Short mmCIF file of C-alpha atoms in Angstrom, two decimals:
data_model
loop_
_atom_site.label_atom_id
_atom_site.label_comp_id
_atom_site.label_asym_id
_atom_site.label_seq_id
_atom_site.Cartn_x
_atom_site.Cartn_y
_atom_site.Cartn_z
CA MET Q 256 -121.31 70.06 74.24
CA ILE Q 257 -121.20 70.96 70.39
CA ILE Q 258 -117.64 71.74 68.65
CA LYS Q 259 -119.13 73.95 65.89
CA GLY Q 260 -117.25 75.25 62.52
CA GLY Q 261 -114.33 73.33 62.83
CA LYS Q 262 -112.85 71.34 59.80
CA VAL Q 263 -113.11 67.94 61.36
CA PHE Q 264 -111.53 64.49 60.39
CA THR Q 265 -114.58 62.28 60.13
CA ASP Q 266 -114.75 58.98 60.31
CA ASN Q 267 -114.32 58.23 56.36
CA PHE Q 268 -110.92 59.89 57.01
CA ARG Q 269 -111.15 63.05 55.33
CA PHE Q 270 -111.19 66.79 56.55
CA GLU Q 271 -114.96 68.20 56.35
CA GLU Q 272 -116.46 71.41 57.80
CA THR Q 273 -119.06 70.03 59.94
CA ASP Q 274 -120.30 70.09 63.35
CA VAL Q 275 -119.46 67.15 66.55
CA PHE Q 276 -121.88 66.39 69.37
CA ILE Q 277 -120.70 64.83 72.61
CA GLU Q 278 -123.09 63.92 75.22
CA ASP Q 279 -121.88 61.92 78.40
CA GLY Q 280 -118.19 61.54 76.95
CA LYS Q 281 -119.70 59.89 73.84
CA PHE Q 282 -119.80 61.23 70.33
CA VAL Q 283 -123.48 61.47 69.24
CA ALA Q 284 -125.08 61.87 65.92
CA ASP Q 285 -126.65 64.76 66.04
CA GLU Q 286 -127.90 68.05 68.55
CA SER Q 287 -131.25 66.08 69.49
CA TYR Q 288 -129.20 63.80 71.61
CA VAL Q 289 -127.32 66.60 73.49
CA THR Q 290 -128.49 67.97 76.91
CA ASP Q 291 -125.57 70.07 77.50
CA LYS Q 292 -125.47 72.79 74.56
CA THR Q 293 -122.20 74.02 75.80
CA VAL Q 294 -120.75 75.22 72.27
CA ILE Q 295 -116.99 75.23 71.72
CA ASP Q 296 -116.31 77.77 68.57
CA ALA Q 297 -113.62 75.63 66.37
CA THR Q 298 -113.95 78.34 63.34
CA GLY Q 299 -110.63 78.08 61.32
CA LEU Q 300 -109.51 75.45 63.54
CA ILE Q 301 -109.18 71.67 62.54
CA VAL Q 302 -110.77 68.98 64.74
CA ILE Q 303 -109.31 65.17 65.19
CA PRO Q 304 -109.49 62.32 67.29
CA GLY Q 305 -107.14 62.27 70.41
CA LEU Q 306 -104.08 60.29 69.55
CA ILE Q 307 -103.54 56.63 70.77
CA ASP Q 308 -99.63 55.69 71.09
CA VAL Q 309 -99.13 51.96 71.50
CA HIS Q 310 -95.35 52.16 71.91
CA THR Q 311 -94.11 54.32 74.87
CA HIS Q 312 -91.97 53.54 77.33
CA GLY Q 313 -92.22 57.13 79.24
CA ALA Q 314 -91.75 60.63 79.51
CA PHE Q 315 -91.31 63.65 81.63
CA GLY Q 316 -88.27 61.92 83.47
CA HIS Q 317 -90.25 58.59 84.52
CA ASP Q 318 -90.11 55.28 82.84
CA PHE Q 319 -92.70 52.65 82.86
CA CYS Q 320 -90.43 50.22 84.17
CA ASP Q 321 -89.92 51.81 87.30
CA GLY Q 322 -93.37 50.36 88.71
CA ASP Q 323 -93.95 53.58 90.41
CA VAL Q 324 -97.45 54.79 90.40
CA GLU Q 325 -96.82 58.39 90.90
CA GLY Q 326 -94.15 58.18 88.10
CA LEU Q 327 -96.97 56.60 85.68
CA LYS Q 328 -99.34 59.41 86.68
CA GLN Q 329 -96.76 62.01 85.42
CA ILE Q 330 -96.07 60.24 82.25
CA ALA Q 331 -100.21 60.03 81.61
CA ALA Q 332 -100.40 63.61 82.51
CA TYR Q 333 -97.78 64.28 79.92
CA GLN Q 334 -99.32 62.39 77.46
CA ARG Q 335 -102.54 64.25 77.99
CA ARG Q 336 -100.90 67.56 77.69
CA CYS Q 337 -99.56 66.46 74.20
CA GLY Q 338 -102.81 65.42 72.63
CA ILE Q 339 -102.05 61.88 73.28
CA THR Q 340 -105.51 60.63 75.33
CA ARG Q 341 -105.02 56.72 75.05
CA PHE Q 342 -101.75 54.84 75.24
CA CYS Q 343 -99.92 51.82 75.98
CA PRO Q 344 -97.36 51.93 78.54
CA THR Q 345 -94.55 49.84 77.46
CA SER Q 346 -92.06 47.41 78.97
CA MET Q 347 -88.46 46.59 78.48
CA THR Q 348 -86.28 43.26 78.95
CA VAL Q 349 -85.68 43.37 82.43
CA SER Q 350 -86.09 40.99 85.38
CA VAL Q 351 -89.63 39.16 85.48
CA GLU Q 352 -90.00 40.82 88.97
CA ASN Q 353 -89.76 44.53 87.34
CA ILE Q 354 -92.09 43.59 84.57
CA LYS Q 355 -94.69 42.02 87.11
CA THR Q 356 -94.54 45.02 89.30
CA ALA Q 357 -94.95 47.55 86.33
CA PHE Q 358 -97.68 45.69 84.94
CA GLU Q 359 -99.45 45.69 88.37
CA THR Q 360 -98.77 49.55 88.47
CA ALA Q 361 -100.85 50.08 85.16
CA GLY Q 362 -103.76 48.05 86.59
CA LYS Q 363 -104.01 50.64 89.69
CA LEU Q 364 -103.91 53.88 87.39
CA ARG Q 365 -106.96 53.04 84.92
CA ASP Q 366 -109.81 55.56 84.92
CA ASN Q 367 -107.62 57.98 87.06
CA GLY Q 368 -109.08 61.37 86.02
CA LYS Q 369 -109.71 63.53 83.24
CA GLU Q 370 -106.10 65.25 83.62
CA TYR Q 371 -104.22 61.93 82.38
CA ALA Q 372 -104.19 60.24 79.19
CA GLU Q 373 -105.96 56.40 79.78
CA ILE Q 374 -104.12 53.51 79.86
CA ILE Q 375 -106.00 51.31 77.23
CA GLY Q 376 -103.39 48.37 77.34
CA ILE Q 377 -99.69 47.37 77.90
CA ASN Q 378 -97.31 46.77 75.19
CA MET Q 379 -94.70 43.97 76.34
CA GLU Q 380 -91.98 44.75 74.38
CA GLY Q 381 -89.44 42.47 76.06
CA PRO Q 382 -87.70 39.80 77.00
CA PHE Q 383 -88.76 37.21 74.17
CA ILE Q 384 -86.47 38.83 71.44
CA GLU Q 385 -82.84 37.82 69.79
CA LYS Q 386 -80.00 38.88 71.25
CA SER Q 387 -77.97 40.05 68.32
CA LYS Q 388 -80.80 42.37 67.66
CA LYS Q 389 -81.51 43.77 71.02
CA GLY Q 390 -80.91 47.13 70.55
CA ALA Q 391 -81.32 49.05 73.54
CA GLN Q 392 -82.70 45.73 75.77
CA ASN Q 393 -80.64 44.44 78.46
CA GLU Q 394 -79.27 41.11 77.05
CA GLU Q 395 -78.98 39.91 80.77
CA TYR Q 396 -82.72 39.03 80.95
CA VAL Q 397 -83.53 37.98 77.21
CA ARG Q 398 -85.27 34.80 77.48
CA THR Q 399 -86.71 32.42 74.96
CA PRO Q 400 -90.43 32.80 74.44
CA ASP Q 401 -92.52 31.02 77.35
CA TYR Q 402 -96.34 31.03 77.13
CA ASP Q 403 -97.03 30.29 80.73
CA LEU Q 404 -94.69 33.19 81.84
CA PHE Q 405 -96.91 35.74 79.28
CA LYS Q 406 -100.11 34.28 81.11
CA ALA Q 407 -98.89 34.92 84.72
CA LEU Q 408 -97.74 38.31 83.92
CA ASN Q 409 -101.13 39.02 81.69
CA GLU Q 410 -102.88 37.88 84.95
CA ALA Q 411 -100.82 40.31 87.30
CA ALA Q 412 -101.67 43.20 84.91
CA GLY Q 413 -105.21 42.52 84.95
CA ASN Q 414 -105.26 41.11 81.40
CA LEU Q 415 -103.99 44.36 80.01
CA ILE Q 416 -101.49 43.36 77.70
CA LYS Q 417 -102.76 44.09 73.85
CA LEU Q 418 -99.51 43.62 72.43
CA ILE Q 419 -96.61 41.41 72.74
CA THR Q 420 -93.27 41.59 70.74
CA VAL Q 421 -91.32 37.92 69.55
CA ALA Q 422 -88.49 37.16 67.55
CA PRO Q 423 -89.76 34.60 65.40
CA ASP Q 424 -86.31 32.95 64.65
CA VAL Q 425 -85.49 32.19 68.59
CA GLU Q 426 -86.30 28.79 69.98
CA GLY Q 427 -89.98 28.25 70.78
CA ALA Q 428 -91.25 31.33 69.23
CA MET Q 429 -93.71 29.45 66.59
CA GLU Q 430 -95.05 27.34 69.33
CA PHE Q 431 -95.70 30.61 71.46
CA ILE Q 432 -97.24 32.50 68.57
CA GLN Q 433 -99.66 29.56 68.11
CA LYS Q 434 -100.64 29.28 71.60
CA ALA Q 435 -100.97 32.96 72.17
CA TYR Q 436 -102.93 33.50 69.10
CA GLY Q 437 -106.39 35.08 69.62
CA GLU Q 438 -105.23 36.14 73.35
CA VAL Q 439 -103.01 38.92 72.39
CA ASN Q 440 -101.81 40.85 69.37
CA ILE Q 441 -98.34 39.57 68.47
CA SER Q 442 -95.47 41.96 67.13
CA ILE Q 443 -92.46 40.56 65.19
CA GLY Q 444 -89.38 42.52 66.21
CA HIS Q 445 -85.83 42.56 67.37
CA THR Q 446 -84.90 39.82 65.30
CA MET Q 447 -82.77 38.75 62.55
CA ALA Q 448 -85.45 36.49 61.12
CA ASP Q 449 -85.50 36.25 57.19
CA TYR Q 450 -88.67 36.46 54.74
CA ASP Q 451 -89.34 32.73 54.94
CA THR Q 452 -89.61 32.98 58.88
CA ALA Q 453 -91.13 36.07 59.39
CA ALA Q 454 -93.90 35.11 56.67
CA LYS Q 455 -94.37 31.93 58.76
CA ALA Q 456 -94.88 33.96 61.87
CA PHE Q 457 -97.64 36.09 60.26
CA GLU Q 458 -99.39 32.89 58.81
CA ALA Q 459 -99.34 31.46 62.62
CA GLY Q 460 -101.12 34.57 63.88
CA ALA Q 461 -98.68 37.31 64.20
CA ASN Q 462 -100.19 40.66 62.79
CA HIS Q 463 -97.71 43.51 63.81
CA VAL Q 464 -94.09 44.80 63.69
CA THR Q 465 -92.48 46.57 66.40
CA HIS Q 466 -90.83 49.58 65.14
CA LEU Q 467 -90.38 48.79 61.23
CA TYR Q 468 -86.60 49.08 60.17
CA ASN Q 469 -85.18 48.92 63.48
CA ALA Q 470 -83.93 45.94 65.26
CA MET Q 471 -83.98 44.14 62.16
CA PRO Q 472 -82.23 42.97 58.99
CA PRO Q 473 -82.65 45.63 56.21
CA PHE Q 474 -84.93 45.38 53.37
CA THR Q 475 -82.87 44.42 50.35
CA HIS Q 476 -84.03 43.32 46.74
CA ARG Q 477 -82.67 39.43 47.35
CA ALA Q 478 -83.47 39.39 51.14
CA PRO Q 479 -86.48 41.31 51.88
CA GLY Q 480 -86.57 39.97 55.36
CA VAL Q 481 -89.15 41.01 57.99
CA ILE Q 482 -89.91 44.19 56.10
CA GLY Q 483 -90.73 42.29 52.96
CA ALA Q 484 -92.91 39.81 54.90
CA ALA Q 485 -94.66 42.50 56.26
CA ARG Q 486 -95.64 44.31 53.38
CA ASP Q 487 -97.02 41.18 51.55
CA CYS Q 488 -99.09 40.29 55.07
CA LYS Q 489 -102.37 42.40 54.52
CA HIS Q 490 -103.38 42.08 57.69
CA CYS Q 491 -100.08 43.22 59.51
CA PHE Q 492 -99.77 46.78 61.03
CA ALA Q 493 -96.54 48.37 61.04
CA GLU Q 494 -95.13 50.71 63.30
CA LEU Q 495 -93.25 53.95 62.11
CA ILE Q 496 -90.79 56.12 64.51
CA ALA Q 497 -91.29 59.14 62.53
CA ASP Q 498 -88.93 61.36 64.64
CA GLY Q 499 -86.68 61.93 61.75
CA PHE Q 500 -83.72 59.95 63.43
CA HIS Q 501 -84.82 56.41 63.49
CA ILE Q 502 -85.93 56.54 59.75
CA HIS Q 503 -84.94 58.86 57.01
CA PRO Q 504 -87.90 61.02 55.67
CA SER Q 505 -87.41 59.32 52.37
CA VAL Q 506 -88.14 55.76 53.94
CA ILE Q 507 -91.18 57.29 55.66
CA ARG Q 508 -92.74 58.44 52.46
CA ALA Q 509 -91.76 55.13 50.77
CA THR Q 510 -93.25 52.84 53.36
CA PHE Q 511 -96.24 54.83 53.53
CA GLU Q 512 -96.88 54.11 49.53
CA MET Q 513 -95.50 50.42 49.95
CA PHE Q 514 -97.65 49.73 52.93
CA GLY Q 515 -100.83 52.03 51.78
CA ASP Q 516 -102.16 54.33 54.93
CA ASP Q 517 -104.52 51.82 56.38
CA ARG Q 518 -101.57 49.79 58.01
CA ILE Q 519 -99.01 51.95 59.26
CA VAL Q 520 -99.03 52.89 62.80
CA LEU Q 521 -96.88 55.88 63.98
CA VAL Q 522 -95.61 55.42 67.64
CA SER Q 523 -93.08 57.67 69.75
CA ASP Q 524 -90.98 54.77 71.35
CA SER Q 525 -90.36 57.68 73.86
CA ILE Q 526 -88.45 57.23 76.82
CA MET Q 527 -88.03 59.35 80.04
CA ALA Q 528 -86.12 61.82 78.34
CA THR Q 529 -89.10 63.03 76.51
CA GLY Q 530 -90.42 66.40 77.54
CA MET Q 531 -87.04 67.15 79.40
CA GLU Q 532 -83.78 68.85 78.94
CA ASP Q 533 -80.65 67.03 77.07
CA GLY Q 534 -78.90 64.86 79.36
CA GLU Q 535 -78.35 61.51 81.12
CA TYR Q 536 -81.67 59.39 81.59
CA SER Q 537 -82.35 55.66 82.16
CA LEU Q 538 -84.36 53.05 80.05
CA GLY Q 539 -85.18 49.74 81.15
CA GLY Q 540 -82.04 50.01 83.71
CA LEU Q 541 -79.89 51.04 81.07
CA THR Q 542 -78.26 54.32 80.95
CA THR Q 543 -78.94 56.89 77.87
CA TYR Q 544 -77.88 59.95 76.60
CA ALA Q 545 -80.00 62.75 75.20
CA LYS Q 546 -78.79 65.38 72.91
CA ASP Q 547 -80.33 67.27 70.38
CA GLY Q 548 -83.31 65.21 70.20
CA VAL Q 549 -81.39 61.96 69.91
CA VAL Q 550 -81.33 59.37 72.56
CA THR Q 551 -78.42 56.83 72.56
CA LEU Q 552 -77.01 54.36 74.78
CA ALA Q 553 -73.02 54.99 75.58
CA ASP Q 554 -72.00 53.10 72.25
CA GLY Q 555 -74.21 55.03 70.00
CA THR Q 556 -76.89 52.63 69.80
CA LEU Q 557 -80.32 54.50 69.36
CA ALA Q 558 -82.11 53.92 72.74
CA GLY Q 559 -86.23 55.02 71.89
CA SER Q 560 -86.84 58.60 71.26
CA SER Q 561 -87.32 61.80 72.85
CA THR Q 562 -90.32 62.73 70.94
CA ASN Q 563 -94.14 62.38 71.73
CA LEU Q 564 -96.39 60.88 69.48
CA PHE Q 565 -98.03 64.41 68.47
CA GLU Q 566 -94.71 65.76 67.39
CA CYS Q 567 -94.09 62.45 65.34
CA MET Q 568 -97.30 63.15 63.60
CA LYS Q 569 -96.47 66.49 62.73
CA ARG Q 570 -93.27 65.61 61.65
CA ALA Q 571 -94.58 63.02 59.13
CA ILE Q 572 -96.60 65.66 57.69
CA SER Q 573 -93.60 67.87 57.14
CA PHE Q 574 -91.68 64.99 55.49
CA GLY Q 575 -94.55 64.91 53.16
CA ILE Q 576 -96.96 62.22 54.05
CA SER Q 577 -100.78 63.93 53.83
CA PRO Q 578 -102.45 64.96 57.02
CA GLU Q 579 -104.99 62.72 56.33
CA SER Q 580 -102.60 59.67 56.14
CA ALA Q 581 -100.38 60.77 59.42
CA VAL Q 582 -103.94 61.32 61.55
CA LYS Q 583 -105.20 58.17 60.63
CA ALA Q 584 -101.63 56.48 61.57
CA ALA Q 585 -101.78 58.36 64.70
CA THR Q 586 -105.58 57.29 65.62
CA ALA Q 587 -107.73 54.94 63.79
CA ASN Q 588 -104.53 52.70 62.92
CA PRO Q 589 -103.39 52.16 66.52
CA ALA Q 590 -106.83 51.59 67.86
CA LYS Q 591 -107.34 48.75 64.91
CA SER Q 592 -103.76 47.33 65.87
CA ILE Q 593 -104.68 46.43 69.42
CA GLY Q 594 -108.40 45.71 68.89
CA VAL Q 595 -109.78 48.63 70.47
CA PHE Q 596 -111.11 50.38 67.29
CA ASP Q 597 -115.07 49.89 68.10
CA ASN Q 598 -114.59 52.60 71.20
CA TYR Q 599 -111.68 54.72 70.05
CA GLY Q 600 -109.80 56.08 67.46
CA SER Q 601 -112.23 58.16 65.20
CA ILE Q 602 -115.05 60.47 65.68
CA THR Q 603 -117.89 58.06 65.20
CA PRO Q 604 -121.27 57.94 67.14
CA GLY Q 605 -121.17 55.87 70.07
CA LYS Q 606 -117.18 56.09 70.64
CA ALA Q 607 -115.10 57.75 73.81
CA ALA Q 608 -115.25 61.52 72.59
CA ASP Q 609 -111.35 62.14 72.58
CA VAL Q 610 -111.03 65.40 70.81
CA LEU Q 611 -108.17 67.64 69.88
CA LEU Q 612 -108.49 71.42 68.41
CA LEU Q 613 -105.46 72.29 66.33
CA SER Q 614 -104.40 75.32 64.39
CA GLU Q 615 -104.28 75.30 60.66
CA ASP Q 616 -100.36 74.75 60.86
CA PHE Q 617 -101.48 71.36 63.50
CA ASP Q 618 -100.30 73.32 66.25
CA LEU Q 619 -102.36 71.85 69.57
CA ILE Q 620 -104.69 74.43 70.96
CA LYS Q 621 -107.04 72.59 72.95
CA VAL Q 622 -107.66 68.83 74.39
CA VAL Q 623 -111.30 68.01 75.20
#
């Protein structure tokens, strides 16, 4: 297959008018490697890699923690229709049995056909969090970090866990980070950690922050907290939910400038209300209410988002983030943050040929 005449987001993270060559599901260097000469005319269109969402709980009326294969298929199909070609279904703070069932379900859905986004890992967001910053997590199931439990759950998942959230200020957290370092990407989140504690966690091996700004102390001039420590840790990736509700557009702009566009990972944090009408839904067993794009618990606590990653990317651009930076933060950076950039995240020969064709206004035209 040859995609001709488009404005391509190349692997040097710039838009260039060039052609894209695909053979046997992989990008190749030039036409000499292509046996299927089918041509897609992309004249006047933008060509970017498929998006990668490393933090999404559900969509289209289904929750990953339901542990239901058919429901997870519906989530994966919705993701692909929206231009998210690879994703990490994300668990909540629920019972261990519930988490195990959900993880086993993810293992059953891998490589399930081209109509679905591919599961390239699992994001284990709970239950190793700090109760006062639980957000929309269920306090009943919060527990101290447990390396043996992580190992058992990862085995049940077929070693799919790519990312795990840990509050570094709780008992046993530092020991957990030191043991798990090298086996999984460790994300700091749902925490009251101060700057020094967070910095110590990054030094011990943590390399990621779960939805920066949300469920952690604010960034202030005398107490920079997790946010300041993450900024100073050059190997740390930071998630941003750019739905316009979790973080003010001015802060989104400031964060891209503060961190640079190499380390920002746009995520949706989407829940089952995503792609659905306003109404009452569930998140990890808790009742949520979706109205006018905002999802909350009964007490008003934000409870994930009802926006998919493609829309978050578009909104970031509308907030003043350059298209180059926004696309990078939704493709290459997520892949790098979970260690799969060798195979996904850019239009590079040898990588999986996930391609989106967009209008000049960044509306999705086609998923290849």
